[in-house]
mmCIF file of C-alpha atoms in Angstrom:
data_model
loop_
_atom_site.group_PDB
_atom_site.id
_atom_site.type_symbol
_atom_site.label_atom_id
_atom_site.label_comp_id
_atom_site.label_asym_id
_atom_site.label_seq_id
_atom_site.Cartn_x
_atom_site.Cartn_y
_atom_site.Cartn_z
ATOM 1 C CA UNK A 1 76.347 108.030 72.657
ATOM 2 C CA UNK A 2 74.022 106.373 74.627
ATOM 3 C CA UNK A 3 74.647 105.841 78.317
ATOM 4 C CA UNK A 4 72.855 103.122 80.835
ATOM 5 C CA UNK A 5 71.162 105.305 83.252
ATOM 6 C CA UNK A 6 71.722 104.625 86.754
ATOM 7 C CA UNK A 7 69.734 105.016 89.981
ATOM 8 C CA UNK A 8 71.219 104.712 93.382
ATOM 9 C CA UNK A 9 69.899 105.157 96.957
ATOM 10 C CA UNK A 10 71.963 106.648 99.482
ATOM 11 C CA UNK A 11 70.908 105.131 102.791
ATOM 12 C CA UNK A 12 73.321 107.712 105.282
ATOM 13 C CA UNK A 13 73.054 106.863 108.653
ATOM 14 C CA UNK A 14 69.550 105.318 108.794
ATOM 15 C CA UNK A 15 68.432 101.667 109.009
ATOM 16 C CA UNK A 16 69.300 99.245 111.932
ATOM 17 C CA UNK A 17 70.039 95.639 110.216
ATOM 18 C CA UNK A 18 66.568 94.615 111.330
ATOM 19 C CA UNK A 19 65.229 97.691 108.940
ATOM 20 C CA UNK A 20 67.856 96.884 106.316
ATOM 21 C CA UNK A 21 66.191 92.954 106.220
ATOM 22 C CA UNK A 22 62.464 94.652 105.982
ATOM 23 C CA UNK A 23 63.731 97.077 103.122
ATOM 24 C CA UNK A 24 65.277 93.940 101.215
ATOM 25 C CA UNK A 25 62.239 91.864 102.036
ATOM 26 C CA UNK A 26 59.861 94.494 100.537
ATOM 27 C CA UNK A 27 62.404 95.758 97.725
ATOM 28 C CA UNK A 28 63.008 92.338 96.013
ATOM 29 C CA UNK A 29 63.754 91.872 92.675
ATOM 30 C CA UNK A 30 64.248 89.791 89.687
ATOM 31 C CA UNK A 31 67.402 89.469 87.781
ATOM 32 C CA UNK A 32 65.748 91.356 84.880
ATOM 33 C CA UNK A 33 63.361 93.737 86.882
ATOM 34 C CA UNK A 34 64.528 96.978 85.162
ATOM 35 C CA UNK A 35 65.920 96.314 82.060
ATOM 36 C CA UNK A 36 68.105 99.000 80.805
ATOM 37 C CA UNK A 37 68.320 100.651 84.507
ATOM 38 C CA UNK A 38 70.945 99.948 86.948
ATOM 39 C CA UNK A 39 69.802 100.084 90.058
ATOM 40 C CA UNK A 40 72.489 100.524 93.300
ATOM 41 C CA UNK A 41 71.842 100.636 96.970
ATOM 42 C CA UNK A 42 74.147 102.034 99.196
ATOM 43 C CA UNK A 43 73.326 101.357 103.001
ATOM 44 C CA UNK A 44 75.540 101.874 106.008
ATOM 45 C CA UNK A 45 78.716 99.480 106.151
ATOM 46 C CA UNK A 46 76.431 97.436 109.031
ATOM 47 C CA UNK A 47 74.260 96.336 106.309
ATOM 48 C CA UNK A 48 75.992 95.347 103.416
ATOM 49 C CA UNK A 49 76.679 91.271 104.760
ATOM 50 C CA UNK A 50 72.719 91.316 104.947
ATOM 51 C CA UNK A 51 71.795 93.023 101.968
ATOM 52 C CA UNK A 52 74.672 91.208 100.105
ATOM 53 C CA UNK A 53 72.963 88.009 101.106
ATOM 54 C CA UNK A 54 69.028 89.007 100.435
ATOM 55 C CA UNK A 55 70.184 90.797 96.535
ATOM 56 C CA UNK A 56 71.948 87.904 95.677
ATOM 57 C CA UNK A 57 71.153 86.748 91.987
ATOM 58 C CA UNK A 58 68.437 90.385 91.744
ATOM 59 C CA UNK A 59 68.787 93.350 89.799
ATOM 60 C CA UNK A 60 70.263 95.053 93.009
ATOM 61 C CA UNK A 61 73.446 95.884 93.123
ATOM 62 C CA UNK A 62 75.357 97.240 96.548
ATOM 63 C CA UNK A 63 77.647 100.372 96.615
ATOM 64 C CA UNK A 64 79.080 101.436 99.974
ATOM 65 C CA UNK A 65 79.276 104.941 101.242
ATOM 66 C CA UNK A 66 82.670 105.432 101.637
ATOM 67 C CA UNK A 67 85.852 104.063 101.636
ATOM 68 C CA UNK A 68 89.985 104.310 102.625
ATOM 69 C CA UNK A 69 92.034 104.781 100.086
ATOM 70 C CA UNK A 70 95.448 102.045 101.344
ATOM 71 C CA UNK A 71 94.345 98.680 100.737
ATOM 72 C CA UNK A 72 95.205 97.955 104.145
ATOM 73 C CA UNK A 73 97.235 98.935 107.318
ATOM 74 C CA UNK A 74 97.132 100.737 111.002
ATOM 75 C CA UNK A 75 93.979 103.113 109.898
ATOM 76 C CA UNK A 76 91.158 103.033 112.937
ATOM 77 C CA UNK A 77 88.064 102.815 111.977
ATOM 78 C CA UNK A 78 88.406 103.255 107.799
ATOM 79 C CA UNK A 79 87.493 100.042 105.126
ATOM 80 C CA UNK A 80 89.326 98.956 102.215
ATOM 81 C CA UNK A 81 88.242 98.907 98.968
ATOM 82 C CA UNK A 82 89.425 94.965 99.033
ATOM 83 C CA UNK A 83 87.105 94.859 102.244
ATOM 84 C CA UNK A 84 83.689 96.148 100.231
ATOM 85 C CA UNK A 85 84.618 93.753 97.384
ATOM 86 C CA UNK A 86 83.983 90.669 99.575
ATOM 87 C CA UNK A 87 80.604 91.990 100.078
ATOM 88 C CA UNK A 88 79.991 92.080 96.606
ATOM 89 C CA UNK A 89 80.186 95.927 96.577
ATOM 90 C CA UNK A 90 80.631 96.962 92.894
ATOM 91 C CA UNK A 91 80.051 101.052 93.904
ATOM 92 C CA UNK A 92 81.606 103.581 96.277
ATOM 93 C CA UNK A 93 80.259 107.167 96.759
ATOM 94 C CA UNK A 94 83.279 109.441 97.403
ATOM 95 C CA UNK A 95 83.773 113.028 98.216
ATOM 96 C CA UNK A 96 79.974 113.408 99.734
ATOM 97 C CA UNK A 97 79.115 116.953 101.247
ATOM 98 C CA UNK A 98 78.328 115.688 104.054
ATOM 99 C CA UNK A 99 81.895 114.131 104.342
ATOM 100 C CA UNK A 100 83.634 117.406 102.714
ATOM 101 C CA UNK A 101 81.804 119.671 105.731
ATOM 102 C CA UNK A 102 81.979 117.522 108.750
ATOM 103 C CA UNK A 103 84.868 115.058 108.317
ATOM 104 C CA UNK A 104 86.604 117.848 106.483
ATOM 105 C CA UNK A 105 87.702 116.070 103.679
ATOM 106 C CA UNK A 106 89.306 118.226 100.777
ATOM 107 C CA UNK A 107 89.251 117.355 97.403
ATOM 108 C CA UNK A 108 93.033 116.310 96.923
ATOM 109 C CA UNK A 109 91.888 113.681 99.835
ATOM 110 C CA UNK A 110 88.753 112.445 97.514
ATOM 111 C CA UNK A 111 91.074 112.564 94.670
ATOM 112 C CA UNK A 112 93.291 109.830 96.163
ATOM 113 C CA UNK A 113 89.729 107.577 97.526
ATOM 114 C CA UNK A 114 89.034 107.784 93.403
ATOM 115 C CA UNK A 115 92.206 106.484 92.113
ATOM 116 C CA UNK A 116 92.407 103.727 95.071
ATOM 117 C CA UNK A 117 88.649 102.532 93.975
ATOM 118 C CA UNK A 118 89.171 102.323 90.342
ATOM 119 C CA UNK A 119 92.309 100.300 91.165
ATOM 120 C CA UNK A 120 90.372 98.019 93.826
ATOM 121 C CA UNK A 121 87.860 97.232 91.108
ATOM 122 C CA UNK A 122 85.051 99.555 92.209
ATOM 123 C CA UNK A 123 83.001 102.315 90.385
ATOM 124 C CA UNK A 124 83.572 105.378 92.539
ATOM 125 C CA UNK A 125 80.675 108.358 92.529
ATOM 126 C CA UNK A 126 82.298 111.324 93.233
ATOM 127 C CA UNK A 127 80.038 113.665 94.302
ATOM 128 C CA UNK A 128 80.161 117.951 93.444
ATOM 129 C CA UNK A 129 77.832 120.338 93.848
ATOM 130 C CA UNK A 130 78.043 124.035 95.668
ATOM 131 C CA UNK A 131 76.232 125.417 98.829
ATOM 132 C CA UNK A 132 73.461 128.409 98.729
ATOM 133 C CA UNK A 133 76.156 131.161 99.122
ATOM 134 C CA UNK A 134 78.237 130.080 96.147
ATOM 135 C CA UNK A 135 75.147 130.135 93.980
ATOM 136 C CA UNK A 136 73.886 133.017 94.886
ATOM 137 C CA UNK A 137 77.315 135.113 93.975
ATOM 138 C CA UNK A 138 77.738 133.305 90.971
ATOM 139 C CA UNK A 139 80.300 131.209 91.856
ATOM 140 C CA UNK A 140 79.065 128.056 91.520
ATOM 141 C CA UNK A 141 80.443 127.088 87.637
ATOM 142 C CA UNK A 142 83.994 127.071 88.892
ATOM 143 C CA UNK A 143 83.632 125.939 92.066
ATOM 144 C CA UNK A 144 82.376 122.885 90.992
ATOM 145 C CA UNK A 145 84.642 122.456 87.579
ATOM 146 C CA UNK A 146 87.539 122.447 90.333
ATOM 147 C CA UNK A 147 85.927 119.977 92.620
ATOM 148 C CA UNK A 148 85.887 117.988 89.317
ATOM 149 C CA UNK A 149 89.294 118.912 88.378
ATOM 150 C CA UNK A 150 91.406 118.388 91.636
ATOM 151 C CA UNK A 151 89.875 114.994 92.042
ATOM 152 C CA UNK A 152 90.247 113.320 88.711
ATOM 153 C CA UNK A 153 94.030 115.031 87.922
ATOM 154 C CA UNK A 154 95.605 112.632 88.377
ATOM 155 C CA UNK A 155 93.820 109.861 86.517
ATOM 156 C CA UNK A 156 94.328 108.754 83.061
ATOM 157 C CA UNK A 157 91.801 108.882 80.159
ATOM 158 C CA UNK A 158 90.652 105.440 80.520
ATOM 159 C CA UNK A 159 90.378 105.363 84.349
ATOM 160 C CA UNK A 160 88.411 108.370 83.688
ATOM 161 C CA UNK A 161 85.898 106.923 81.886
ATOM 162 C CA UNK A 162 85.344 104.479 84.873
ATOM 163 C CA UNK A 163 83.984 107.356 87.257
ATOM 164 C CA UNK A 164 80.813 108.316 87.725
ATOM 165 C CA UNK A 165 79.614 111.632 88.858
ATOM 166 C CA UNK A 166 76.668 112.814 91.074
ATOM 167 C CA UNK A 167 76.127 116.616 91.257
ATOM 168 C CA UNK A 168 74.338 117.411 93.985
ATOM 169 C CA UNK A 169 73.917 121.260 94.820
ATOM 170 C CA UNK A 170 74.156 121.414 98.560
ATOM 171 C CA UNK A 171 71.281 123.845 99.254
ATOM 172 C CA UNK A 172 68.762 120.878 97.594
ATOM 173 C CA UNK A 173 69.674 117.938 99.666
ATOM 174 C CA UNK A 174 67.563 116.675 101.935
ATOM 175 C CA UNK A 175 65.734 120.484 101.936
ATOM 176 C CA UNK A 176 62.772 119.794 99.784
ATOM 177 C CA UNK A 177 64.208 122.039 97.342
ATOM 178 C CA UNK A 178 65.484 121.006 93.600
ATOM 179 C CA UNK A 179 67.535 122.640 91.184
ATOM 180 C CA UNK A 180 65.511 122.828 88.150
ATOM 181 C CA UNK A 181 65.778 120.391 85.640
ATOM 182 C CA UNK A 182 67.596 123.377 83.251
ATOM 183 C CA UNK A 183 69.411 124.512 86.469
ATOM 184 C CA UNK A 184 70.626 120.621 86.681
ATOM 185 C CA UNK A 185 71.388 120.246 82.887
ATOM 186 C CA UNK A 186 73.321 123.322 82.458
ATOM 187 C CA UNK A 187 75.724 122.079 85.435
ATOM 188 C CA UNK A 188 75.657 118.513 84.330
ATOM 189 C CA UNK A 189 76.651 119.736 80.707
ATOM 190 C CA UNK A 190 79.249 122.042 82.336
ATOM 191 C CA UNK A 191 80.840 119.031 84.337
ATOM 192 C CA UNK A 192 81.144 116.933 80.860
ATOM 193 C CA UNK A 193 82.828 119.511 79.519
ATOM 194 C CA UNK A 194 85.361 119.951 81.924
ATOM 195 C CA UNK A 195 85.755 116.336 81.815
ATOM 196 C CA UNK A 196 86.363 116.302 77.839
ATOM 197 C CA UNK A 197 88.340 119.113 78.548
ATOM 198 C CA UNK A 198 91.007 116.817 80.505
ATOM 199 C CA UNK A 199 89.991 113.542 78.479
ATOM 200 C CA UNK A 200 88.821 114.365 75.392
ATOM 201 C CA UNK A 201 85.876 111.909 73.736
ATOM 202 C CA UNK A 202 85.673 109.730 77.428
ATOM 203 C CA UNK A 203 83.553 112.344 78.859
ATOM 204 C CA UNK A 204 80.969 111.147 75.984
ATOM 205 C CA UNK A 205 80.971 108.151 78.138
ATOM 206 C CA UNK A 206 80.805 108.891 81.885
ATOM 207 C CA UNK A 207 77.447 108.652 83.366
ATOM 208 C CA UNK A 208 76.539 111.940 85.263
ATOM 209 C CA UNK A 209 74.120 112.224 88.224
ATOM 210 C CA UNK A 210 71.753 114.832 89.742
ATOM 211 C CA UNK A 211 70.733 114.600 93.604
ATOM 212 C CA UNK A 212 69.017 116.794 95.674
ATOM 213 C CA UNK A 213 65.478 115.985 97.010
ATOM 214 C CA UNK A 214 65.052 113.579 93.839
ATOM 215 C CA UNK A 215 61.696 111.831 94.225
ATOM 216 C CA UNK A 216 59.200 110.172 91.789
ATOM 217 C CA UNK A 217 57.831 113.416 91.291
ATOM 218 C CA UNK A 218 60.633 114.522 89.519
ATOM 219 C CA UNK A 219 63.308 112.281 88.606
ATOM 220 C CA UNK A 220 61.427 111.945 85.144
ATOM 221 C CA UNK A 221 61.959 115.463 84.109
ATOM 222 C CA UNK A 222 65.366 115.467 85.494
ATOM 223 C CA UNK A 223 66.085 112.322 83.344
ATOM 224 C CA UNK A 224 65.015 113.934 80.166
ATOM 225 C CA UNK A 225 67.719 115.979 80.205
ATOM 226 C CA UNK A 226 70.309 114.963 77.754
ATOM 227 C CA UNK A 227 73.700 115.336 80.220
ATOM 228 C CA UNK A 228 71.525 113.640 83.257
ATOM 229 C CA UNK A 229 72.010 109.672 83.110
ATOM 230 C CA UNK A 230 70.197 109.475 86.493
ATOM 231 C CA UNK A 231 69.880 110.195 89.972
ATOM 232 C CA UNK A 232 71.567 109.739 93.531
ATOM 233 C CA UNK A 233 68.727 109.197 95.724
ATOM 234 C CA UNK A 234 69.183 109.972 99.668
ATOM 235 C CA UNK A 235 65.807 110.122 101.988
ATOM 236 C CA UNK A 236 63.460 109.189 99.161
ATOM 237 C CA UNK A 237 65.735 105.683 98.810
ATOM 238 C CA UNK A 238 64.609 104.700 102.051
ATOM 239 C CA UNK A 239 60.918 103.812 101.663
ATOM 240 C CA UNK A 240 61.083 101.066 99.394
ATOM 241 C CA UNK A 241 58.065 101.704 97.337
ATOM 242 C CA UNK A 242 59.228 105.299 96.687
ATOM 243 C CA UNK A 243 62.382 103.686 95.475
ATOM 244 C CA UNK A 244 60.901 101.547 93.278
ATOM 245 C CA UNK A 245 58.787 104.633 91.805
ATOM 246 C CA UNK A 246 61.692 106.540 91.260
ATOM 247 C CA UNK A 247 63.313 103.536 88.987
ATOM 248 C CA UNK A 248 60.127 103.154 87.227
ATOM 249 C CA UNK A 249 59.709 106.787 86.666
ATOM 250 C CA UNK A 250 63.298 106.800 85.398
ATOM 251 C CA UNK A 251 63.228 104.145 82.695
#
């Protein structure tokens, strides 16, 4: 079956709104600038009213990086899923690293941030991937299968087919270093299986992402593989003619 590929740029904490403006400004597109790519940008929540505003009618769309999973209530601080559709958000990543090891979210947590986006009308990316340590004592297979596991147990076949996953081996992002494009396959072909595994013929379906130090270097190897549909993009996403190489190199 063949499956859209998808590139998306995960801003983290960088970009004032000024910066945000001067990304759009040099990052404009057409409505049909990459045909048979879709292309997501995921900037800080600051942002989104901005770049919501300057991607209007493009080939943009706008994923946020994170969201609550109660459609409202007395929760300091967190956003609805309800909240990122008025800004014309149409992705959420979920379950980050960076969110798992300082925020301390656990997996039954990101499990419940899934469900609420699918039901909010969003695509969620869960992110998986292992640290250094796991790797290296061969752990890394079924660490991973139960990240994958624990958050989509409790979703139904079809709501299954609406997730998206980015694998994104901890040691690789934002190091420099990259799994190998076999090292990336044979995890990305692992995670569809656990996914048929629980769904049957939707994991056939589901888009699957590599991250980790993707640039436009790479991404075209990566995207050969046939269980890689494309890439979550963090520091590389920020310049926007790197960006724009990576999407080129990808289609």
């Amino acid at each position: 079956m063949e499956r859209k590929p998808l590139i998306a740029g995960n801003w983290k904490m960088h970009k004032t709104l000024a910066d945000a403006r001067e990304f759009a400004g040099a990052f404009a597109a057409g409505p049909d600038e990459w045909p048979g790519v879709d292309v997501v940008v995921c900037p800080p929540f600051t942002a989104l009213a901005a770049l919501q505003e300057a991607f209007e009618g493009s080939a943009v769309m706008l994923g946020a990086q994170d969201m609550f999973y109660e459609k409202q209530g007395a929760y300091t601080g967190e956003i609805s899923g309800s909240m990122l559709q008025d800004l014309s958000c149409r992705f959420v990543i979920v379950g980050h690293s960076e969110r798992r090891e300082f925020i301390r979210e656990m997996d039954e947590f990101i499990g419940l941030k899934v469900h609420a986006a699918l039901i909010q009308g969003l695509t969620p990316i869960l992110c998986v991937g292992e640290n250094l340590k796991q790797r290296e004592q061969g752990k890394a297979l079924g660490f991973v299968r139960g990240q994958v596991e624990k958050a989509l147990v409790d979703l139904s076949s079809a709501e299954m087919g609406g997730v998206v996953i980015a694998y994104e081996p901890i040691w690789a992002i934002g190091t420099g270093k990259t799994a190998t494009s076999e090292e990336a396959e044979r995890m990305c072909q692992a995670i569809r299986m656990t996914v048929a595994g629980m769904a049957g013929g939707v994991a056939q379906e589901m888009r699957i992402l590599y991250g980790g130090s993707v640039n436009k270097e790479n991404i075209a190897e990566l995207m050969r593989e046939p269980n890689i549909d494309g890439a979550l993009v963090g520091g590389a996403s920020l310049k926007a003619a790197e960006f724009r190489g990576i999407i080129e190199q990808a289609r």
